[in-house]
CSV table of C-alpha atoms and ligand atoms in Angstrom, one decimal:
chain,number,residue,atom,x,y,z
A,1488,MET,CA,198.3,146.1,41.4
A,1489,SER,CA,200.6,146.4,44.4
A,1490,SER,CA,200.5,145.1,47.9
A,1491,ARG,CA,202.8,148.0,49.1
A,1492,LYS,CA,201.5,150.8,51.1
A,1493,ILE,CA,201.1,154.3,49.6
A,1494,LYS,CA,200.1,157.3,51.7
A,1495,LYS,CA,196.8,158.9,50.9
A,1496,ARG,CA,195.3,162.3,51.8
A,1497,LEU,CA,191.7,161.5,52.5
A,1498,PHE,CA,191.2,157.7,52.5
A,1499,GLY,CA,192.6,155.5,55.2
A,1500,THR,CA,193.2,151.7,55.0
A,1501,ASN,CA,189.5,150.9,54.8
A,1502,GLY,CA,188.0,153.9,53.0
A,1503,VAL,CA,187.1,157.4,54.3
A,1504,ARG,CA,186.0,157.7,57.9
A,1505,GLY,CA,185.2,160.5,60.2
A,1506,ILE,CA,182.8,162.1,62.7
A,1507,VAL,CA,179.5,163.0,61.0
A,1508,GLY,CA,179.0,166.7,60.5
A,1509,ARG,CA,182.6,167.5,61.1
A,1510,ASP,CA,184.8,165.3,58.9
A,1511,MET,CA,182.1,163.2,57.2
A,1512,THR,CA,179.5,165.4,55.6
A,1513,PRO,CA,176.9,165.1,52.8
A,1514,GLU,CA,179.2,167.5,50.8
A,1515,LEU,CA,182.1,165.1,51.0
A,1516,ALA,CA,179.8,162.1,50.2
A,1517,LEU,CA,178.6,164.1,47.1
A,1518,SER,CA,182.2,164.7,46.0
A,1519,ILE,CA,183.0,161.0,46.4
A,1520,GLY,CA,180.0,160.1,44.3
A,1521,LEU,CA,180.9,162.7,41.6
A,1522,ALA,CA,184.6,161.4,41.6
A,1523,LEU,CA,183.7,157.8,41.6
A,1524,GLY,CA,181.1,158.3,38.8
A,1525,SER,CA,183.7,160.2,36.8
A,1526,LEU,CA,186.2,157.4,37.2
A,1527,ARG,CA,183.9,154.4,36.8
A,1528,LYS,CA,181.0,154.7,34.4
A,1529,GLY,CA,178.3,152.1,34.4
A,1530,ARG,CA,176.1,150.4,37.0
A,1531,ILE,CA,177.1,151.2,40.6
A,1532,ALA,CA,175.7,149.4,43.7
A,1533,VAL,CA,175.2,151.4,46.9
A,1534,GLY,CA,174.6,150.0,50.3
A,1535,ARG,CA,174.9,151.1,53.9
A,1536,ASP,CA,175.1,149.9,57.5
A,1537,THR,CA,172.5,150.9,60.1
A,1538,ARG,CA,174.0,154.3,61.2
A,1539,THR,CA,171.5,157.2,61.7
A,1540,SER,CA,173.6,159.3,59.2
A,1541,GLY,CA,173.4,156.6,56.5
A,1542,PRO,CA,170.3,157.8,54.6
A,1543,ALA,CA,171.6,161.4,54.3
A,1544,LEU,CA,175.1,160.3,53.2
A,1545,ALA,CA,173.8,157.6,50.8
A,1546,SER,CA,171.5,160.2,49.2
A,1547,ALA,CA,174.4,162.6,48.6
A,1548,LEU,CA,176.7,159.9,47.3
A,1549,LYS,CA,173.9,158.6,44.9
A,1550,ALA,CA,173.3,162.2,43.7
A,1551,GLY,CA,176.9,162.4,42.6
A,1552,LEU,CA,176.8,159.1,40.8
A,1553,LEU,CA,173.6,159.9,39.0
A,1554,ALA,CA,174.8,163.3,37.9
A,1555,THR,CA,177.9,161.7,36.3
A,1556,GLY,CA,175.6,159.4,34.3
A,1557,CYS,CA,175.9,156.2,36.4
A,1558,ASP,CA,173.0,153.9,36.9
A,1559,VAL,CA,172.6,153.4,40.7
A,1560,THR,CA,171.2,150.3,42.4
A,1561,ASP,CA,170.4,151.0,46.0
A,1562,CYS,CA,170.7,147.7,47.9
A,1563,GLY,CA,169.7,149.3,51.3
A,1564,ILE,CA,171.1,148.1,54.6
A,1565,LEU,CA,173.4,145.0,54.2
A,1566,PRO,CA,176.8,143.8,55.3
A,1567,THR,CA,179.8,145.1,53.4
A,1568,PRO,CA,180.7,141.6,52.2
A,1569,ALA,CA,177.2,141.2,50.8
A,1570,LEU,CA,177.6,144.4,48.7
A,1571,GLN,CA,181.0,143.2,47.7
A,1572,TYR,CA,179.6,139.9,46.5
A,1573,LEU,CA,176.8,141.6,44.6
A,1574,VAL,CA,179.3,144.0,42.9
A,1575,MET,CA,181.5,141.1,41.9
A,1576,LYS,CA,178.5,139.3,40.3
A,1577,HIS,CA,176.5,142.2,38.7
A,1578,PHE,CA,178.0,145.7,38.9
A,1579,ASP,CA,180.8,147.9,37.6
A,1580,ALA,CA,181.7,149.3,41.0
A,1581,GLY,CA,180.1,149.9,44.5
A,1582,ALA,CA,180.2,152.0,47.5
A,1583,VAL,CA,179.2,151.2,51.1
A,1584,ILE,CA,178.3,153.9,53.6
A,1585,THR,CA,179.8,152.5,56.8
A,1586,ALA,CA,182.2,153.3,59.6
A,1587,SER,CA,182.6,149.6,60.4
A,1588,HIS,CA,183.5,149.2,64.1
A,1589,ASN,CA,183.7,152.9,65.0
A,1590,PRO,CA,181.2,154.5,67.5
A,1591,PRO,CA,177.8,155.7,66.3
A,1592,GLU,CA,178.9,159.4,65.7
A,1593,TYR,CA,181.2,158.2,62.9
A,1594,ASN,CA,180.4,157.3,59.3
A,1595,GLY,CA,182.4,156.8,56.1
A,1596,VAL,CA,182.6,155.3,52.6
A,1597,LYS,CA,184.2,152.1,51.4
A,1598,VAL,CA,184.7,152.0,47.6
A,1599,ILE,CA,184.3,148.6,45.9
A,1600,GLU,CA,186.0,147.6,42.7
A,1601,PRO,CA,184.3,145.4,40.0
A,1602,ASP,CA,186.0,142.3,41.4
A,1603,GLY,CA,184.5,142.9,44.8
A,1604,THR,CA,187.7,144.0,46.5
A,1605,GLU,CA,188.1,147.4,48.3
A,1606,MET,CA,189.7,150.0,46.1
A,1607,GLY,CA,193.5,149.8,46.2
A,1608,ASP,CA,196.0,152.6,46.9
A,1609,GLU,CA,196.8,153.7,43.3
A,1610,GLU,CA,193.1,154.0,42.3
A,1611,THR,CA,192.2,155.7,45.5
A,1612,ILE,CA,194.8,158.3,44.9
A,1613,LEU,CA,193.2,159.0,41.4
A,1614,LEU,CA,189.9,159.3,43.2
A,1615,GLU,CA,191.3,161.7,45.8
A,1616,ASP,CA,192.9,163.8,43.0
A,1617,ARG,CA,189.5,164.2,41.4
A,1618,ILE,CA,187.9,165.2,44.7
A,1619,PHE,CA,190.6,167.8,45.6
A,1620,SER,CA,190.7,169.3,42.0
A,1621,ARG,CA,186.9,169.0,41.6
A,1622,ASN,CA,187.5,167.3,38.3
A,1623,PHE,CA,184.1,165.8,37.7
A,1624,THR,CA,182.5,164.8,34.4
A,1625,THR,CA,178.8,165.5,35.0
A,1626,THR,CA,176.4,164.6,32.1
A,1627,PRO,CA,173.7,166.7,30.4
A,1628,TRP,CA,170.0,166.2,31.2
A,1629,ASN,CA,169.4,163.5,28.6
A,1630,ASP,CA,172.3,161.3,29.9
A,1631,THR,CA,171.9,161.3,33.7
A,1632,GLY,CA,171.7,158.0,35.4
A,1633,SER,CA,168.7,156.2,36.8
A,1634,GLU,CA,168.1,154.8,40.2
A,1635,HIS,CA,166.8,151.3,41.1
A,1636,VAL,CA,166.0,150.1,44.6
A,1637,ALA,CA,166.8,146.4,45.1
A,1638,PRO,CA,166.7,145.5,48.8
A,1639,ALA,CA,166.0,141.8,47.9
A,1640,LEU,CA,169.4,141.4,46.2
A,1641,VAL,CA,170.9,140.6,49.6
A,1642,HIS,CA,169.3,137.1,49.3
A,1643,GLU,CA,171.8,136.2,46.6
A,1644,TYR,CA,174.6,136.7,49.2
A,1645,ILE,CA,172.8,134.6,51.8
A,1646,ASP,CA,172.4,131.9,49.2
A,1647,ALA,CA,176.1,132.0,48.2
A,1648,VAL,CA,177.2,131.7,51.8
A,1649,VAL,CA,174.8,128.8,52.5
A,1650,ARG,CA,176.0,127.0,49.3
A,1651,HIS,CA,179.6,127.4,50.5
A,1652,VAL,CA,179.3,124.9,53.4
A,1653,PRO,CA,177.7,121.5,53.4
A,1654,GLY,CA,173.8,121.5,53.6
A,1655,GLY,CA,172.3,120.9,57.1
A,1656,ILE,CA,175.8,121.2,58.7
A,1657,GLY,CA,174.3,123.2,61.6
A,1658,GLU,CA,171.7,120.6,62.6
A,1659,GLY,CA,172.0,119.9,66.4
A,1660,CYS,CA,174.0,123.1,66.9
A,1661,THR,CA,172.6,126.0,69.0
A,1662,VAL,CA,174.0,129.4,68.4
A,1663,VAL,CA,173.5,132.9,69.8
A,1664,VAL,CA,174.1,135.7,67.3
A,1665,ASP,CA,174.9,139.3,68.4
A,1666,PRO,CA,175.0,141.5,65.3
A,1667,GLY,CA,175.2,144.6,67.6
A,1668,SER,CA,172.2,146.3,65.9
A,1669,GLY,CA,174.4,146.5,62.8
A,1670,ALA,CA,174.2,145.4,59.2
A,1671,ALA,CA,174.0,141.6,59.8
A,1672,CYS,CA,170.8,141.7,61.9
A,1673,PHE,CA,169.0,139.9,59.1
A,1674,THR,CA,171.7,138.0,57.2
A,1675,THR,CA,173.6,136.0,59.8
A,1676,PRO,CA,170.6,134.6,61.7
A,1677,ALA,CA,169.1,133.8,58.2
A,1678,ILE,CA,172.3,132.0,57.1
A,1679,LEU,CA,172.6,129.9,60.3
A,1680,THR,CA,168.9,129.0,60.3
A,1681,ARG,CA,169.2,127.8,56.7
A,1682,LEU,CA,172.2,125.6,57.8
A,1683,GLY,CA,169.9,123.9,60.4
A,1684,CYS,CA,171.1,125.7,63.5
A,1685,ARG,CA,168.8,126.6,66.4
A,1686,VAL,CA,169.4,130.4,66.5
A,1687,TYR,CA,168.9,132.9,69.4
A,1688,THR,CA,169.7,136.5,68.9
A,1689,ILE,CA,170.6,139.6,71.0
A,1690,ASN,CA,171.0,143.2,69.8
A,1691,SER,CA,169.4,142.0,66.5
A,1692,GLN,CA,167.1,145.0,65.8
A,1693,MET,CA,168.7,147.4,63.3
A,1694,ASP,CA,169.5,150.6,65.3
A,1695,GLY,CA,172.2,153.1,64.3
A,1696,ARG,CA,172.4,154.4,67.8
A,1697,PHE,CA,173.7,151.0,68.8
A,1698,PRO,CA,171.8,150.9,72.1
A,1699,GLY,CA,173.0,147.4,73.3
A,1700,ARG,CA,176.7,147.7,72.6
A,1701,LEU,CA,179.2,149.6,70.5
A,1702,PRO,CA,179.9,148.3,67.0
A,1703,GLU,CA,183.4,147.0,67.9
A,1704,PRO,CA,182.8,143.4,69.2
A,1705,SER,CA,185.1,143.6,72.2
A,1706,ALA,CA,185.1,141.0,75.0
A,1707,ASP,CA,183.7,143.6,77.4
A,1708,GLY,CA,180.7,144.6,75.2
A,1709,LEU,CA,179.9,140.9,74.6
A,1710,ALA,CA,179.2,140.0,78.3
A,1711,PRO,CA,175.4,139.9,77.7
A,1712,LEU,CA,176.0,137.6,74.7
A,1713,GLY,CA,178.1,135.3,77.0
A,1714,ASP,CA,175.2,135.3,79.6
A,1715,LEU,CA,172.8,134.3,76.9
A,1716,VAL,CA,175.1,131.6,75.6
A,1717,ARG,CA,175.2,130.0,79.0
A,1718,ALA,CA,171.5,130.5,79.7
A,1719,THR,CA,170.5,128.8,76.5
A,1720,GLY,CA,173.1,126.1,76.7
A,1721,ALA,CA,174.3,127.2,73.2
A,1722,ASP,CA,177.4,125.6,71.6
A,1723,LEU,CA,178.8,129.1,70.7
A,1724,GLY,CA,178.1,132.8,70.5
A,1725,ILE,CA,178.8,134.8,67.3
A,1726,ALA,CA,179.2,138.6,67.2
A,1727,HIS,CA,179.9,141.0,64.3
A,1728,ASP,CA,181.3,144.5,63.9
A,1729,GLY,CA,179.0,147.2,62.5
A,1730,ASP,CA,179.3,146.2,58.9
A,1731,ALA,CA,179.8,142.5,59.5
A,1732,ASP,CA,183.0,141.9,57.5
A,1733,ARG,CA,184.3,140.6,60.8
A,1734,ALA,CA,183.0,137.8,63.1
A,1735,VAL,CA,184.2,136.9,66.6
A,1736,PHE,CA,183.3,134.0,68.8
A,1737,LEU,CA,182.5,133.0,72.4
A,1738,ASP,CA,182.8,129.3,73.4
A,1739,GLU,CA,180.0,127.3,75.1
A,1740,ASN,CA,181.0,128.9,78.5
A,1741,GLY,CA,180.7,132.4,77.1
A,1742,ARG,CA,184.4,132.9,77.0
A,1743,PHE,CA,185.8,135.2,74.2
A,1744,ILE,CA,188.0,133.4,71.7
A,1745,GLU,CA,191.0,135.6,70.9
A,1746,GLU,CA,190.8,136.5,67.2
A,1747,ASN,CA,194.2,135.1,66.3
A,1748,CYS,CA,193.1,131.8,67.8
A,1749,GLU,CA,189.9,132.0,65.7
A,1750,PHE,CA,192.0,132.5,62.6
A,1751,ALA,CA,194.2,129.5,63.7
A,1752,LEU,CA,191.2,127.2,64.2
A,1753,ILE,CA,189.9,128.1,60.7
A,1754,ALA,CA,193.3,127.9,59.1
A,1755,ASP,CA,193.8,124.4,60.7
A,1756,ARG,CA,190.6,123.2,59.2
A,1757,VAL,CA,191.1,124.7,55.7
A,1758,CYS,CA,194.7,123.6,55.5
A,1759,ARG,CA,193.8,120.0,56.5
A,1760,GLU,CA,191.4,119.9,53.5
A,1761,ARG,CA,193.5,121.7,50.9
A,1762,LYS,CA,197.2,122.3,50.6
A,1763,GLY,CA,198.2,125.9,49.8
A,1764,THR,CA,199.2,129.3,51.1
A,1765,VAL,CA,197.6,131.3,53.9
A,1766,VAL,CA,198.0,135.1,53.6
A,1767,ALA,CA,198.2,137.3,56.7
A,1768,PRO,CA,199.6,140.6,57.8
A,1769,VAL,CA,203.0,140.7,59.6
A,1770,SER,CA,201.1,141.5,62.8
A,1771,THR,CA,199.5,138.1,63.0
A,1772,SER,CA,200.3,135.8,65.9
A,1773,LEU,CA,202.5,132.7,65.4
A,1774,VAL,CA,199.6,130.5,66.5
A,1775,VAL,CA,198.3,130.9,62.9
A,1776,GLU,CA,201.6,130.1,61.2
A,1777,THR,CA,202.1,127.1,63.5
A,1778,MET,CA,198.8,125.6,62.6
A,1779,VAL,CA,199.3,126.3,58.9
A,1780,ARG,CA,202.7,124.6,58.9
A,1781,ARG,CA,201.5,121.7,61.0
A,1782,ASN,CA,199.1,120.9,58.1
A,1783,GLY,CA,201.8,121.2,55.4
A,1784,GLY,CA,200.6,124.7,54.4
A,1785,LYS,CA,202.7,127.8,53.7
A,1786,ILE,CA,202.2,131.4,55.1
A,1787,HIS,CA,202.8,134.6,53.2
A,1788,TYR,CA,203.0,137.9,55.2
A,1789,THR,CA,201.7,141.3,53.9
A,1790,PRO,CA,201.5,144.9,55.2
A,1791,VAL,CA,198.8,145.5,57.9
A,1792,GLY,CA,195.3,146.1,56.3
A,1793,SER,CA,192.7,143.8,54.7
A,1794,ILE,CA,193.1,145.3,51.3
A,1795,TYR,CA,196.8,144.3,51.3
A,1796,VAL,CA,195.9,140.8,52.3
A,1797,ALA,CA,193.2,140.6,49.6
A,1798,ARG,CA,195.3,142.0,46.9
A,1799,THR,CA,198.3,139.8,47.7
A,1800,MET,CA,196.0,136.8,47.6
A,1801,ARG,CA,194.9,137.8,44.1
A,1802,MET,CA,198.5,138.4,43.0
A,1803,LEU,CA,199.7,135.0,44.3
A,1804,GLU,CA,196.8,133.3,42.6
A,1805,ALA,CA,197.6,135.1,39.3
A,1806,ASP,CA,201.2,133.7,39.7
A,1807,GLY,CA,199.8,130.2,39.9
A,1808,ILE,CA,200.3,129.8,43.7
A,1809,PRO,CA,197.2,128.1,45.3
A,1810,VAL,CA,195.9,130.4,48.1
A,1811,VAL,CA,193.5,128.7,50.5
A,1812,LEU,CA,192.8,131.4,53.1
A,1813,GLY,CA,193.5,135.0,54.2
A,1814,GLY,CA,192.9,136.7,57.5
A,1815,GLU,CA,194.0,139.5,59.8
A,1816,GLY,CA,193.8,138.2,63.4
A,1817,ASN,CA,191.0,140.6,64.2
A,1818,GLY,CA,188.0,138.4,63.2
A,1819,GLY,CA,188.3,139.3,59.5
A,1820,ILE,CA,188.8,136.1,57.4
A,1821,ILE,CA,188.9,135.9,53.5
A,1822,TYR,CA,187.8,132.7,51.7
A,1823,PRO,CA,189.2,132.9,48.1
A,1824,SER,CA,186.8,130.2,46.9
A,1825,HIS,CA,183.9,132.6,47.9
A,1826,GLN,CA,185.3,136.1,47.3
A,1827,PHE,CA,188.4,138.1,47.9
A,1828,CYS,CA,187.2,140.1,50.9
A,1829,ARG,CA,186.6,139.6,54.6
A,1830,ASP,CA,183.2,138.0,55.2
A,1831,GLY,CA,181.7,137.8,58.7
A,1832,GLY,CA,178.6,135.8,57.6
A,1833,LEU,CA,180.7,133.1,56.0
A,1834,THR,CA,183.1,133.0,59.0
A,1835,ALA,CA,180.1,132.4,61.2
A,1836,ALA,CA,179.0,129.5,58.9
A,1837,MET,CA,182.6,128.1,58.8
A,1838,VAL,CA,183.0,127.9,62.6
A,1839,VAL,CA,179.6,126.1,62.8
A,1840,ALA,CA,180.9,123.7,60.1
A,1841,ILE,CA,184.2,123.2,62.1
A,1842,LEU,CA,182.2,122.3,65.3
A,1843,ALA,CA,180.0,119.9,63.3
A,1844,GLY,CA,183.0,117.9,62.4
A,1845,GLU,CA,184.3,117.7,66.0
A,1846,SER,CA,183.1,115.8,69.0
A,1847,ARG,CA,184.8,118.3,71.3
A,1848,PRO,CA,183.3,121.7,72.3
A,1849,LEU,CA,184.8,125.0,71.1
A,1850,SER,CA,186.5,125.7,74.5
A,1851,VAL,CA,188.5,122.5,74.1
A,1852,LEU,CA,189.5,123.2,70.5
A,1853,ALA,CA,190.7,126.7,71.5
A,1854,ASP,CA,192.6,125.4,74.6
A,1855,GLU,CA,194.4,122.8,72.4
A,1856,LEU,CA,196.0,125.5,70.3
A,1857,PRO,CA,199.7,126.2,71.0
A,1858,ARG,CA,200.1,129.1,73.4
A,1859,PHE,CA,202.0,132.3,72.8
A,1860,HIS,CA,202.4,135.3,74.9
A,1861,LEU,CA,201.4,138.5,72.9
A,1862,ILE,CA,202.1,142.0,74.1
A,1863,LYS,CA,200.4,144.9,72.2
A,1864,ASP,CA,200.8,148.5,73.0
A,1865,LYS,CA,201.0,152.0,71.4
A,1866,PHE,CA,203.1,155.0,72.3
A,1867,SER,CA,202.8,158.6,71.4
A,1868,ALA,CA,205.8,159.9,69.5
A,1869,ASP,CA,206.2,163.4,68.0
A,1870,THR,CA,208.5,162.1,65.3
A,1871,PRO,CA,207.7,158.4,64.6
A,1872,GLU,CA,210.3,158.4,61.8
A,1873,LEU,CA,213.0,159.1,64.3
A,1874,VAL,CA,211.8,156.2,66.5
A,1875,MET,CA,211.9,153.9,63.5
A,1876,LYS,CA,215.5,155.0,62.7
A,1877,THR,CA,216.6,154.3,66.3
A,1878,ILE,CA,214.9,150.9,66.2
A,1879,GLU,CA,216.7,150.1,62.9
A,1880,ALA,CA,220.0,151.1,64.3
A,1881,SER,CA,219.6,149.3,67.6
A,1882,PHE,CA,218.6,146.0,66.0
A,1883,ALA,CA,220.8,146.3,63.0
A,1884,GLY,CA,222.6,143.0,63.5
A,1885,GLU,CA,219.3,141.0,63.6
A,1886,ILE,CA,216.9,139.6,61.0
A,1887,LEU,CA,214.7,142.6,60.1
A,1888,ASP,CA,211.7,142.4,57.9
A,1889,ARG,CA,210.4,145.7,56.4
A,1890,THR,CA,207.0,144.5,54.9
A,1891,ASP,CA,205.3,147.1,57.2
A,1892,GLY,CA,207.3,149.1,59.7
A,1893,ILE,CA,210.1,146.9,61.1
A,1894,ARG,CA,209.6,143.4,62.2
A,1895,ILE,CA,212.4,141.9,64.3
A,1896,ASN,CA,212.6,138.1,63.9
A,1897,ARG,CA,214.4,136.1,66.5
A,1898,PRO,CA,214.4,132.3,66.9
A,1899,ASP,CA,212.4,132.5,70.1
A,1900,ALA,CA,210.4,135.8,69.7
A,1901,TRP,CA,209.4,138.4,67.2
A,1902,ALA,CA,208.3,142.1,67.4
A,1903,LEU,CA,206.6,144.5,65.0
A,1904,VAL,CA,207.2,148.3,65.4
A,1905,ARG,CA,205.0,150.3,63.1
A,1906,PRO,CA,204.4,154.1,62.9
A,1907,SER,CA,200.7,155.0,62.7
A,1908,GLY,CA,199.7,156.5,59.3
A,1909,THR,CA,197.3,159.1,60.7
A,1910,GLU,CA,198.5,159.9,64.3
A,1911,PRO,CA,201.8,160.7,66.1
A,1912,LEU,CA,201.9,157.1,67.4
A,1913,VAL,CA,204.1,154.0,67.2
A,1914,ARG,CA,202.4,150.6,67.6
A,1915,VAL,CA,204.3,147.7,69.1
A,1916,ILE,CA,203.5,144.0,69.1
A,1917,VAL,CA,205.8,141.4,70.7
A,1918,GLU,CA,205.3,137.7,70.8
A,1919,SER,CA,207.0,134.6,72.2
A,1920,ALA,CA,206.1,131.2,73.5
A,1921,GLU,CA,207.7,132.4,76.8
A,1922,ARG,CA,206.3,135.3,78.7
A,1923,LYS,CA,209.7,136.3,80.0
A,1924,THR,CA,211.3,136.4,76.5
A,1925,ALA,CA,208.4,138.5,75.2
A,1926,GLU,CA,208.8,140.9,78.1
A,1927,GLN,CA,212.5,141.2,77.6
A,1928,LEU,CA,212.2,142.1,73.9
A,1929,PHE,CA,209.4,144.5,74.7
A,1930,THR,CA,211.7,146.3,77.3
A,1931,GLU,CA,214.4,146.6,74.7
A,1932,ILE,CA,212.0,148.2,72.2
A,1933,MET,CA,210.6,150.5,74.9
A,1934,GLN,CA,214.1,151.8,75.6
A,1935,CYS,CA,214.6,152.6,71.9
A,1936,ILE,CA,211.3,154.5,71.8
A,1937,GLN,CA,212.2,156.6,74.8
A,1938,LYS,CA,215.6,157.4,73.1
A,1939,GLY,CA,213.8,158.2,69.8
B,400,MG,MG1,184.1,146.1,59.5
């Protein structure tokens, strides 16, 4: 098990994704099913988000699994973390048909390991090799798998999330939930109602055309949620991406809480209660590290991508290091005492629990966080490798971290320059407590990119 990045041919950081009918076809889903069934025998759980292409792709994937002798349990539409939880409890592997936050024309497959984590790079490469070489071990007629349909299994996930926070913690709290017509339409309102919250919803009818807003929970798309928060006098608004492994928040005024600030608020609470390490990608804002250190915690940085965060958390735990939280700064938060994957439903419950322990509203809690100036941008580059070499040479005398791309660490600022794995692009993040310092470092990096 490694937390380093390895380049794959078909799968990206979070599974296979593509436009339906062009890159993501039933033929490909069938091949993934055949390959996964050849690699992992036993009982396999399959789930999906609400996309219109979901039933066709799930049927093809299941056909591959059944033909290789696996027993398939179809859990229907449910959040990715719900399927991950069920796999961890009951199954030998799993697969979710989802394109997460991508627009409705996309779909994809996330493969889940027996421990509930997304499949790591080494195993994914074995899976890809089988797909490309068509090395499948189909079984004879008397050994094919059987299919079970179990849509009610999702209640086990809801129960587990509810058990994870103190009972009745949401009493007196009014929330508006916007699942964006995605996989959490049923689960998050059910979780928060069970916690005692008064729950209003918007975009809460499952609809793979995503008529109310796109599956990415961006500040722009959440304007109607903000209106409803204000109209109902709610304490907060909660929104998910399409497969609800992420959750983002609006305060009582309908204002979007930047995702690094969300991570910092949760890290602050968790580190106050338990000393240990918080794991985050090198792209995470210093607001998180500041709150972790303020509470006597430690931070451990990983490459960018939730599987690297999750796998590093497991590796640290195996080494006897207490890990209390993981996160990405995009609304994806991992609670190791629950499971080693991002969980939007539990994140919703956690923020309600944080508010229950505070006399101040969410807007004040967010405003009290230390402020940093963050610049994020991306640039097209025909040869990203050349740009990286120029950056390395230009900043050679400085403290450079190569966890993922190049991170330049200065006492008053940091920057991350990272080539995209799939496109001719270089991504840049710069941060400092001072706007001017951040802008200066950003300009230095820009000059290198233009040279490269
Ligand atoms: Mg997602």
